Coordinates of C-alpha atoms in Angstrom, one line a residue:
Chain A
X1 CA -19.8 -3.0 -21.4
X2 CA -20.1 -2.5 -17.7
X3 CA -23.0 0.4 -16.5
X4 CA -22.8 2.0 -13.8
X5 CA -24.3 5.1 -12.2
X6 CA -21.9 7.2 -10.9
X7 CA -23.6 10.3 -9.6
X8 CA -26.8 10.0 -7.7
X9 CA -29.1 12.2 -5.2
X10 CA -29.3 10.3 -2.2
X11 CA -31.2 12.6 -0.4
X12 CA -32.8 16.0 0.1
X13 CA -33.1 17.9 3.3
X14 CA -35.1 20.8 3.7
X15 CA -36.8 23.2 6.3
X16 CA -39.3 24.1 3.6
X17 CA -42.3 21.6 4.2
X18 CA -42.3 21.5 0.3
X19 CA -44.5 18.6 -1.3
X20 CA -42.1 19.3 -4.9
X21 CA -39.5 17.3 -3.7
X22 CA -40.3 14.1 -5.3
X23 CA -37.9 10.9 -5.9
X24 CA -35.7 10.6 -3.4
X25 CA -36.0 10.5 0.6
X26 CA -36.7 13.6 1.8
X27 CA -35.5 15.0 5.3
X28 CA -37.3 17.8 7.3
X29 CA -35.5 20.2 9.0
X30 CA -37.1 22.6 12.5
X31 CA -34.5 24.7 11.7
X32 CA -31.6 25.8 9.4
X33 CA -29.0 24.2 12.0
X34 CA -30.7 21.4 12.2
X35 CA -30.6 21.2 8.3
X36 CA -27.1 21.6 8.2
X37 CA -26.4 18.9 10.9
X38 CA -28.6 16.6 9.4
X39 CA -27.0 17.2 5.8
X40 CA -23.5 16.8 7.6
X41 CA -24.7 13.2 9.1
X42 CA -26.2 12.0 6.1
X43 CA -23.3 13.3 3.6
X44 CA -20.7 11.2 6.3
X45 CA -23.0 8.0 6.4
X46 CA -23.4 8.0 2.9
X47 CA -19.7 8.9 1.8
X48 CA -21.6 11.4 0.1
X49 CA -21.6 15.5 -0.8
X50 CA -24.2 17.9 0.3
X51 CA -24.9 20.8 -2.0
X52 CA -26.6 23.5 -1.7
X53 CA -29.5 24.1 -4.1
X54 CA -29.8 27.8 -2.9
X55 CA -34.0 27.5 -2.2
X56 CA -33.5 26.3 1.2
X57 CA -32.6 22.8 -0.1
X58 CA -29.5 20.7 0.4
X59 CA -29.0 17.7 -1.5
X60 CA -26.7 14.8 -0.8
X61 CA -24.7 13.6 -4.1
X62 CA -22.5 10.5 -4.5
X63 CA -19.9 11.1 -6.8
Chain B
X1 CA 34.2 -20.0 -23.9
X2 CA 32.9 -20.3 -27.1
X3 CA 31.7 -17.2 -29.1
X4 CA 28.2 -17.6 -28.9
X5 CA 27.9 -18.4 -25.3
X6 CA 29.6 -15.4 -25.2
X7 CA 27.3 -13.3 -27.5
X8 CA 24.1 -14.8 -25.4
X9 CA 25.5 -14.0 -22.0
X10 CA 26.3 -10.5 -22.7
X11 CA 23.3 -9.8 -24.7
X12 CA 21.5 -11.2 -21.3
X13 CA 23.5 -9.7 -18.9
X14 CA 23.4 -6.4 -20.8
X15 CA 19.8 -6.5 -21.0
X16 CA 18.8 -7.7 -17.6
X17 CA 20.5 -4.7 -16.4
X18 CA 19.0 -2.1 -18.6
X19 CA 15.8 -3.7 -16.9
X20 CA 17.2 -2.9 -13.9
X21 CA 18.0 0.6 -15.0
X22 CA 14.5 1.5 -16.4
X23 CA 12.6 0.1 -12.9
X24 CA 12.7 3.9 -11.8
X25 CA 11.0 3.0 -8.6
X26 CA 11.3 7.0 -7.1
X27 CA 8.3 8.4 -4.7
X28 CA 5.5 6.2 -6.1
X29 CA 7.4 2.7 -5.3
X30 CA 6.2 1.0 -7.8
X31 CA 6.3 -1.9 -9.1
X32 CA 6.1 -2.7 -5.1
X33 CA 9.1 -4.3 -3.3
X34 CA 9.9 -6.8 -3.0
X35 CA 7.7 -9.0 -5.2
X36 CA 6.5 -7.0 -8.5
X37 CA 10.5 -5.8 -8.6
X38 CA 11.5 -9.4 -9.0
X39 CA 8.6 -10.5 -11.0
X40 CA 10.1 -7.6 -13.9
X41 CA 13.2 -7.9 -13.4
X42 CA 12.9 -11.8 -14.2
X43 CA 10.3 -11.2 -17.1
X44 CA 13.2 -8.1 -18.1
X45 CA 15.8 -11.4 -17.5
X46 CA 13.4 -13.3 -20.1
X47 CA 13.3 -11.0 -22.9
X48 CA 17.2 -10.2 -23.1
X49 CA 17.6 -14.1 -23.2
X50 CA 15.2 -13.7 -26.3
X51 CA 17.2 -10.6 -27.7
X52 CA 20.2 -12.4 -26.6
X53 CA 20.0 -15.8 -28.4
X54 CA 18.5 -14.3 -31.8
X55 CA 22.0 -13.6 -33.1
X56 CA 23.7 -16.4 -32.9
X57 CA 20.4 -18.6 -34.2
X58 CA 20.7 -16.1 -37.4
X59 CA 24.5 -17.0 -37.8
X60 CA 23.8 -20.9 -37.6
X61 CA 21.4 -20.5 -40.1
X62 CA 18.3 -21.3 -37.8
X63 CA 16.1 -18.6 -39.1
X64 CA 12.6 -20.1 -38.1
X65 CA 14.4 -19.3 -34.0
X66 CA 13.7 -15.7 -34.9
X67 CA 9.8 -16.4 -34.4
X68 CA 10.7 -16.9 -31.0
X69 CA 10.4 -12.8 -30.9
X70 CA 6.9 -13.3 -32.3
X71 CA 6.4 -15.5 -29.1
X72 CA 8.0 -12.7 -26.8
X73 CA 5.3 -10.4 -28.4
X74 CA 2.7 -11.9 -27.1
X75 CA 4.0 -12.3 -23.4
X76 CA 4.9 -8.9 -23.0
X77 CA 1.6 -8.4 -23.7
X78 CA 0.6 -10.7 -20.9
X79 CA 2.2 -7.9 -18.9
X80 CA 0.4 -5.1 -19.8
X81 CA -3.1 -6.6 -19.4
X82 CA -1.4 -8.1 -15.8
X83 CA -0.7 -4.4 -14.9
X84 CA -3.6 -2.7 -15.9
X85 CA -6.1 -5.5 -14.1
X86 CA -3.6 -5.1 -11.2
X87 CA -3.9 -1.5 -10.7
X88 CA -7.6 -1.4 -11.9
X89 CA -7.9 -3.7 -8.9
X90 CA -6.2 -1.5 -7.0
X91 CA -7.5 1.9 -7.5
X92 CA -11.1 1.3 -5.1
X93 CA -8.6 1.4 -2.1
X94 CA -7.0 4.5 -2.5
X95 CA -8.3 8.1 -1.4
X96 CA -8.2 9.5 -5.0
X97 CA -7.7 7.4 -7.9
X98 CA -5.6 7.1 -10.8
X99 CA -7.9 7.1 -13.3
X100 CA -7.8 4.6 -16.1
X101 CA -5.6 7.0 -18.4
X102 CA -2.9 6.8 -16.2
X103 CA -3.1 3.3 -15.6
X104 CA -3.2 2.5 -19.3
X105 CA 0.1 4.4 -19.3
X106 CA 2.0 2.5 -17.0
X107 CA 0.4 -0.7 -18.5
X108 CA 1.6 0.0 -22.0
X109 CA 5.3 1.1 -20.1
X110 CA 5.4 -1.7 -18.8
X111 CA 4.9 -3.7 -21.6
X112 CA 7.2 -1.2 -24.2
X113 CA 10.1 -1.9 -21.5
X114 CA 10.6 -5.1 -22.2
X115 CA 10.8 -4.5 -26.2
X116 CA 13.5 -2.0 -25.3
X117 CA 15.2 -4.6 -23.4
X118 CA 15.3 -6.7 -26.3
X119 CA 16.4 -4.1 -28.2
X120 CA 19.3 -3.8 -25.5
X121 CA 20.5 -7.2 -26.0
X122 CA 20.4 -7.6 -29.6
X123 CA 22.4 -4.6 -29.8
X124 CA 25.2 -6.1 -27.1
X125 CA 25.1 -9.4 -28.6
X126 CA 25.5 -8.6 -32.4
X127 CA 28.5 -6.4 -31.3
X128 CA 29.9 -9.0 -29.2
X129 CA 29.1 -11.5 -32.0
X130 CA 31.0 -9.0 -34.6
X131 CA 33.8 -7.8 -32.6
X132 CA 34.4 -9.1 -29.1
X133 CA 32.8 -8.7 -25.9
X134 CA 34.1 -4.9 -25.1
X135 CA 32.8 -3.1 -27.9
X136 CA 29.8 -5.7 -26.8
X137 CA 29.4 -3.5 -23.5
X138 CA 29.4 -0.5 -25.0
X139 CA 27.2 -1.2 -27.7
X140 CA 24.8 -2.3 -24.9
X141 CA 25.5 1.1 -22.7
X142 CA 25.0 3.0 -25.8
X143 CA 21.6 1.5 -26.8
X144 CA 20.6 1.8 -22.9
X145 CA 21.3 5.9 -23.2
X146 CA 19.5 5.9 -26.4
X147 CA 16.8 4.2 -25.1
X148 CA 16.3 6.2 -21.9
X149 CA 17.1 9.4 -23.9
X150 CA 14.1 8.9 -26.7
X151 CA 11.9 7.3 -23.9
X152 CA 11.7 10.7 -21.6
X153 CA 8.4 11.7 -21.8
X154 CA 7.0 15.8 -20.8
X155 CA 6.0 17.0 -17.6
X156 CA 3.1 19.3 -16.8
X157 CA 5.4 22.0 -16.4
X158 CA 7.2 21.8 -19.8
X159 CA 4.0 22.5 -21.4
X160 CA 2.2 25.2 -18.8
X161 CA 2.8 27.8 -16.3
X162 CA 1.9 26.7 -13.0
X163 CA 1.2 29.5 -10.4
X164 CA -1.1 30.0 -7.3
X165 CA -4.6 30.4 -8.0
X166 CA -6.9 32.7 -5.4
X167 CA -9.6 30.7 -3.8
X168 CA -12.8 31.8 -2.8
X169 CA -16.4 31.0 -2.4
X170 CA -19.4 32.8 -4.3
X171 CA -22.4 31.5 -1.8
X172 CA -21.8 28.0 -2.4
X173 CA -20.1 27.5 -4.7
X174 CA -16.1 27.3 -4.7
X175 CA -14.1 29.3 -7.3
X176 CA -10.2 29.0 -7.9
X177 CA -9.6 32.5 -9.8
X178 CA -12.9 32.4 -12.3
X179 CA -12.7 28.8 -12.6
X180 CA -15.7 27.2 -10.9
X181 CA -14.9 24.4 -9.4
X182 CA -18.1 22.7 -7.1
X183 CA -20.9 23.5 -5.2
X184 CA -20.6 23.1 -1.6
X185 CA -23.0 22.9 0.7
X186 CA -22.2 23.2 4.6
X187 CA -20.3 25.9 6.3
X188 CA -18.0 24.0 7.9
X189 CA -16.6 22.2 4.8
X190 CA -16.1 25.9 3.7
X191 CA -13.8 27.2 6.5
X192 CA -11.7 24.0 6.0
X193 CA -11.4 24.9 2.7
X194 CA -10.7 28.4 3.5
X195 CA -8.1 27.6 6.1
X196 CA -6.1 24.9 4.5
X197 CA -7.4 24.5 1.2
X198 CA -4.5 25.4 -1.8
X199 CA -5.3 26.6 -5.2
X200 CA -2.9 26.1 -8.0
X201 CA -3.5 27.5 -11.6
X202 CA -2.0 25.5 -14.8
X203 CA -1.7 27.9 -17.9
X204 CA -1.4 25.9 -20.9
X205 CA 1.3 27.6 -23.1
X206 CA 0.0 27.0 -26.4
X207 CA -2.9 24.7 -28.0
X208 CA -1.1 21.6 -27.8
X209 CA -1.1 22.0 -24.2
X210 CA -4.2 23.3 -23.7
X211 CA -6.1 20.0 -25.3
X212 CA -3.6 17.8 -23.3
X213 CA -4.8 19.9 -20.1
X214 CA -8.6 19.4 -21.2
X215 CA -8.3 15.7 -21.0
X216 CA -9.7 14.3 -18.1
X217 CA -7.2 11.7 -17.8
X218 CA -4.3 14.0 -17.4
X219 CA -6.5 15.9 -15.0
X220 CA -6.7 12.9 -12.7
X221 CA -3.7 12.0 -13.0
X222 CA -1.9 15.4 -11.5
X223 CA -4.7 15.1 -8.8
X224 CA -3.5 11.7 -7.8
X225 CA 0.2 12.3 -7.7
X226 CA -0.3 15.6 -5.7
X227 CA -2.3 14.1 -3.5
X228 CA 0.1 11.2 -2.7
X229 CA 2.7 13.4 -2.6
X230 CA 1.8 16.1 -0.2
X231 CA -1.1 14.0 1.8
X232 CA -4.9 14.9 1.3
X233 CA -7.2 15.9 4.4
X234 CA -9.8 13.7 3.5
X235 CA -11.2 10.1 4.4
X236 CA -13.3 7.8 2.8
X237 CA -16.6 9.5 4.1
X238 CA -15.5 13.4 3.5
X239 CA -16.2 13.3 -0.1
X240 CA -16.0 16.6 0.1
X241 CA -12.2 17.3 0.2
X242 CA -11.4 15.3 -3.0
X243 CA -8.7 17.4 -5.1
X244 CA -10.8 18.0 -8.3
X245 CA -9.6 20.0 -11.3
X246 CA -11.7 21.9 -13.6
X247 CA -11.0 23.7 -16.6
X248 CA -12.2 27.3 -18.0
X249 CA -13.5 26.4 -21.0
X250 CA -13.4 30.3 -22.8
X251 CA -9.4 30.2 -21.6
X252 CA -8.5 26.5 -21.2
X253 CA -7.0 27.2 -17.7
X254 CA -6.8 24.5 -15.4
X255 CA -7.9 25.4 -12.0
X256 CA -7.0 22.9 -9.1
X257 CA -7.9 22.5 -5.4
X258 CA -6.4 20.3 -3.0
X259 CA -7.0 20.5 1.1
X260 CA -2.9 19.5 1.4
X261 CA -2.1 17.8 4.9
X262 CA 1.6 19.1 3.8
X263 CA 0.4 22.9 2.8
X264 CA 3.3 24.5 1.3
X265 CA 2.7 26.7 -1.7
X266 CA 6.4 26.1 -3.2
X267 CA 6.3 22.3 -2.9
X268 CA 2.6 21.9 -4.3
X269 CA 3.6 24.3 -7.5
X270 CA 6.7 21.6 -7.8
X271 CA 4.9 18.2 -7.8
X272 CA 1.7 19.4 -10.2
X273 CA 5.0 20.7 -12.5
X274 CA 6.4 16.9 -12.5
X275 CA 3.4 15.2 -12.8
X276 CA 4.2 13.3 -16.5
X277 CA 2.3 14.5 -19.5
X278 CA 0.5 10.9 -20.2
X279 CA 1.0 9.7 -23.9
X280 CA -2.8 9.1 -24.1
X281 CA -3.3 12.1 -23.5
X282 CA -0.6 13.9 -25.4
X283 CA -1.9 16.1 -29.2
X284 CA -0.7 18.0 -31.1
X285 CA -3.5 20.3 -33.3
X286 CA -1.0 22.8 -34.0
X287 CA 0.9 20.5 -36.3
X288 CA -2.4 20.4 -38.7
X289 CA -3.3 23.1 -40.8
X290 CA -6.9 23.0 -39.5
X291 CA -5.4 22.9 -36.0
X292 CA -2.8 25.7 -36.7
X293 CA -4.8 28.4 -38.4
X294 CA -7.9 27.8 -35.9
X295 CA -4.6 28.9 -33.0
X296 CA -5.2 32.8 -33.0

């Protein structure tokens, strides 16, 4: 049987300089714009969709 | 011309059509022009030479021919698995996929045609070989209406109510009625979505339908043909804009969004109604007792 992962976090972005974020690549953010830009480029580059935790975290999902 | 060539050509001829007649190659084009169309229709051409010739082989006494149909079991089954790799093959190029439900469908169509075309041309030849070549004909026509008669299957909308669902966003997350559907991050995905994204609602009439609505397959399957129908405002990188259904599970709604490139209400209410009902999916707990007296 073929395994495969089909749903991974790429990537967290974050304007909280928050040291919990462990396991994946983490971008910092200045500002919440610059979050969302940032989350927008890396969801396009990675085919991938950003959610939003709700803390002030956005995480980019491949499905 | 002597009888049996007789019998064989309009057992073949019969059932090479009713090939023809089952290729219903409407919206989705396939099998593809021109080269899948001949490859069935010659395979269709194949098996009504095998219905075709079994008749007169019984009447000359040659009864080890029949395990030529043995043979023909096996190759049709050369066309399913053919199919199924085909469109497995397939489905990494296109904006939203099948899913393997539906593709196991069509496979095991595919396949099931050809046993019907058979069936076709046994019919047409043993009335051509008992009576002549007219009542031949319409023994052929008549197992052809049969055929495409007990092979309709259901559409989504036989078995729910399909109606426009409200959609809106709770912070992030994207709601079609009370059906959560995703969490979406960015702003701007939500305006699109607000601007030209479509809910649609599917309302399973009973039990039956609501278990063939909870199957993931089926679920995929009306995502795919809506999309390819009325266009999807997506690309390979926007993720995002992926027509996803998700199901309530207190009510067994279905609630769907789609970002349409085509986004009329009336015509996306019509194609999720004539998506097909896929047989894999297909139950029926209301005909068990268990199934029935648990339906309150």
């Amino acid at each position: 049987m073929e395994v495969s992962i089909t749903k991974a976090i790429l990537a967290a972005v974050t304007t909280t300089r928050d040291e919990r974020i462990t396991g994946v690549p983490v971008f910092y953010a200045e500002t919440e714009e610059e979050m969302v830009e940032m989350s927008v480029i890396l969801s396009r580059v990675m085919e991938a969709v950003a959610h939003d935790m709700g803390n002030g975290v956005y995480i980019i999902v491949k499905h | 011309m002597s009888k049996e060539i007789l019998t064989i050509v309009t057992g073949v001829v019969l059932g090479t059509v009713s090939r023809f007649w089952m290729m219903r190659r409407d919206f989705r084009q396939y099998p593809s022009y021109p080269h899948a169309v001949v490859t069935h229709l010659a395979l269709g051409f194949v098996a009504a030479t095998l219905g075709a010739v079994a008749i007169p082989a019984l009447a000359a006494k040659e009864y080890t021919a029949v395990t030529f149909l043995a043979l023909a079991a096996t190759q049709f089954r050369e066309v399913r698995t053919m199919e199924r790799e085909m469109l497995a093959a397939l489905e990494q190029s296109a904006l939203v996929s099948r899913g393997p439900d539906f593709i196991e469908g069509i496979a095991r169509t595919f396949e099931a045609r050809n046993y019907l075309v058979v069936f076709v041309s046994l019919a047409a030849s043993l009335a051509t070989h008992l009576f002549s070549v007219i009542p031949g004909v319409i023994a052929g026509i008549v197992a052809m209406a049969l055929v495409r008669h007990f092979m309709q299957g259901k559409l989504i909308g036989d078995v729910a109510r399909v109606r426009p669902g409200r959609l809106h966003f709770e912070g992030a997350n994207l709601f079609v009625d009370d059906i959560h559907i995703m969490n979406l991050g960015l702003k701007e995905t939500h305006k699109v979505y607000e601007e030209y994204g479509r809910a649609v609602v599917i309302e399973p009439i009973d039990d039956n339908a609501r278990e063939i609505l909870a199957n993931v397959g089926q679920r995929q399957a009306i995502a795919h043909e809506v999309a390819s129908l009325l266009g999807v405002r997506r690309d390979v990188d926007t993720a995002e804009f992926t027509p996803l259904l998700r199901r309530n599970v207190k009510t067994g709604r279905v609630g769907m969004v789609i970002v349409p490139i085509e986004p009329d209400m009336e015509c996306l209410l019509e194609a999720v109604k004539n998506v097909p009902v896929l047989e894999s999916s297909f139950v029926k707990p209301l005909a068990s007792k268990a199934g029935y007296c648990a339906s309150d």
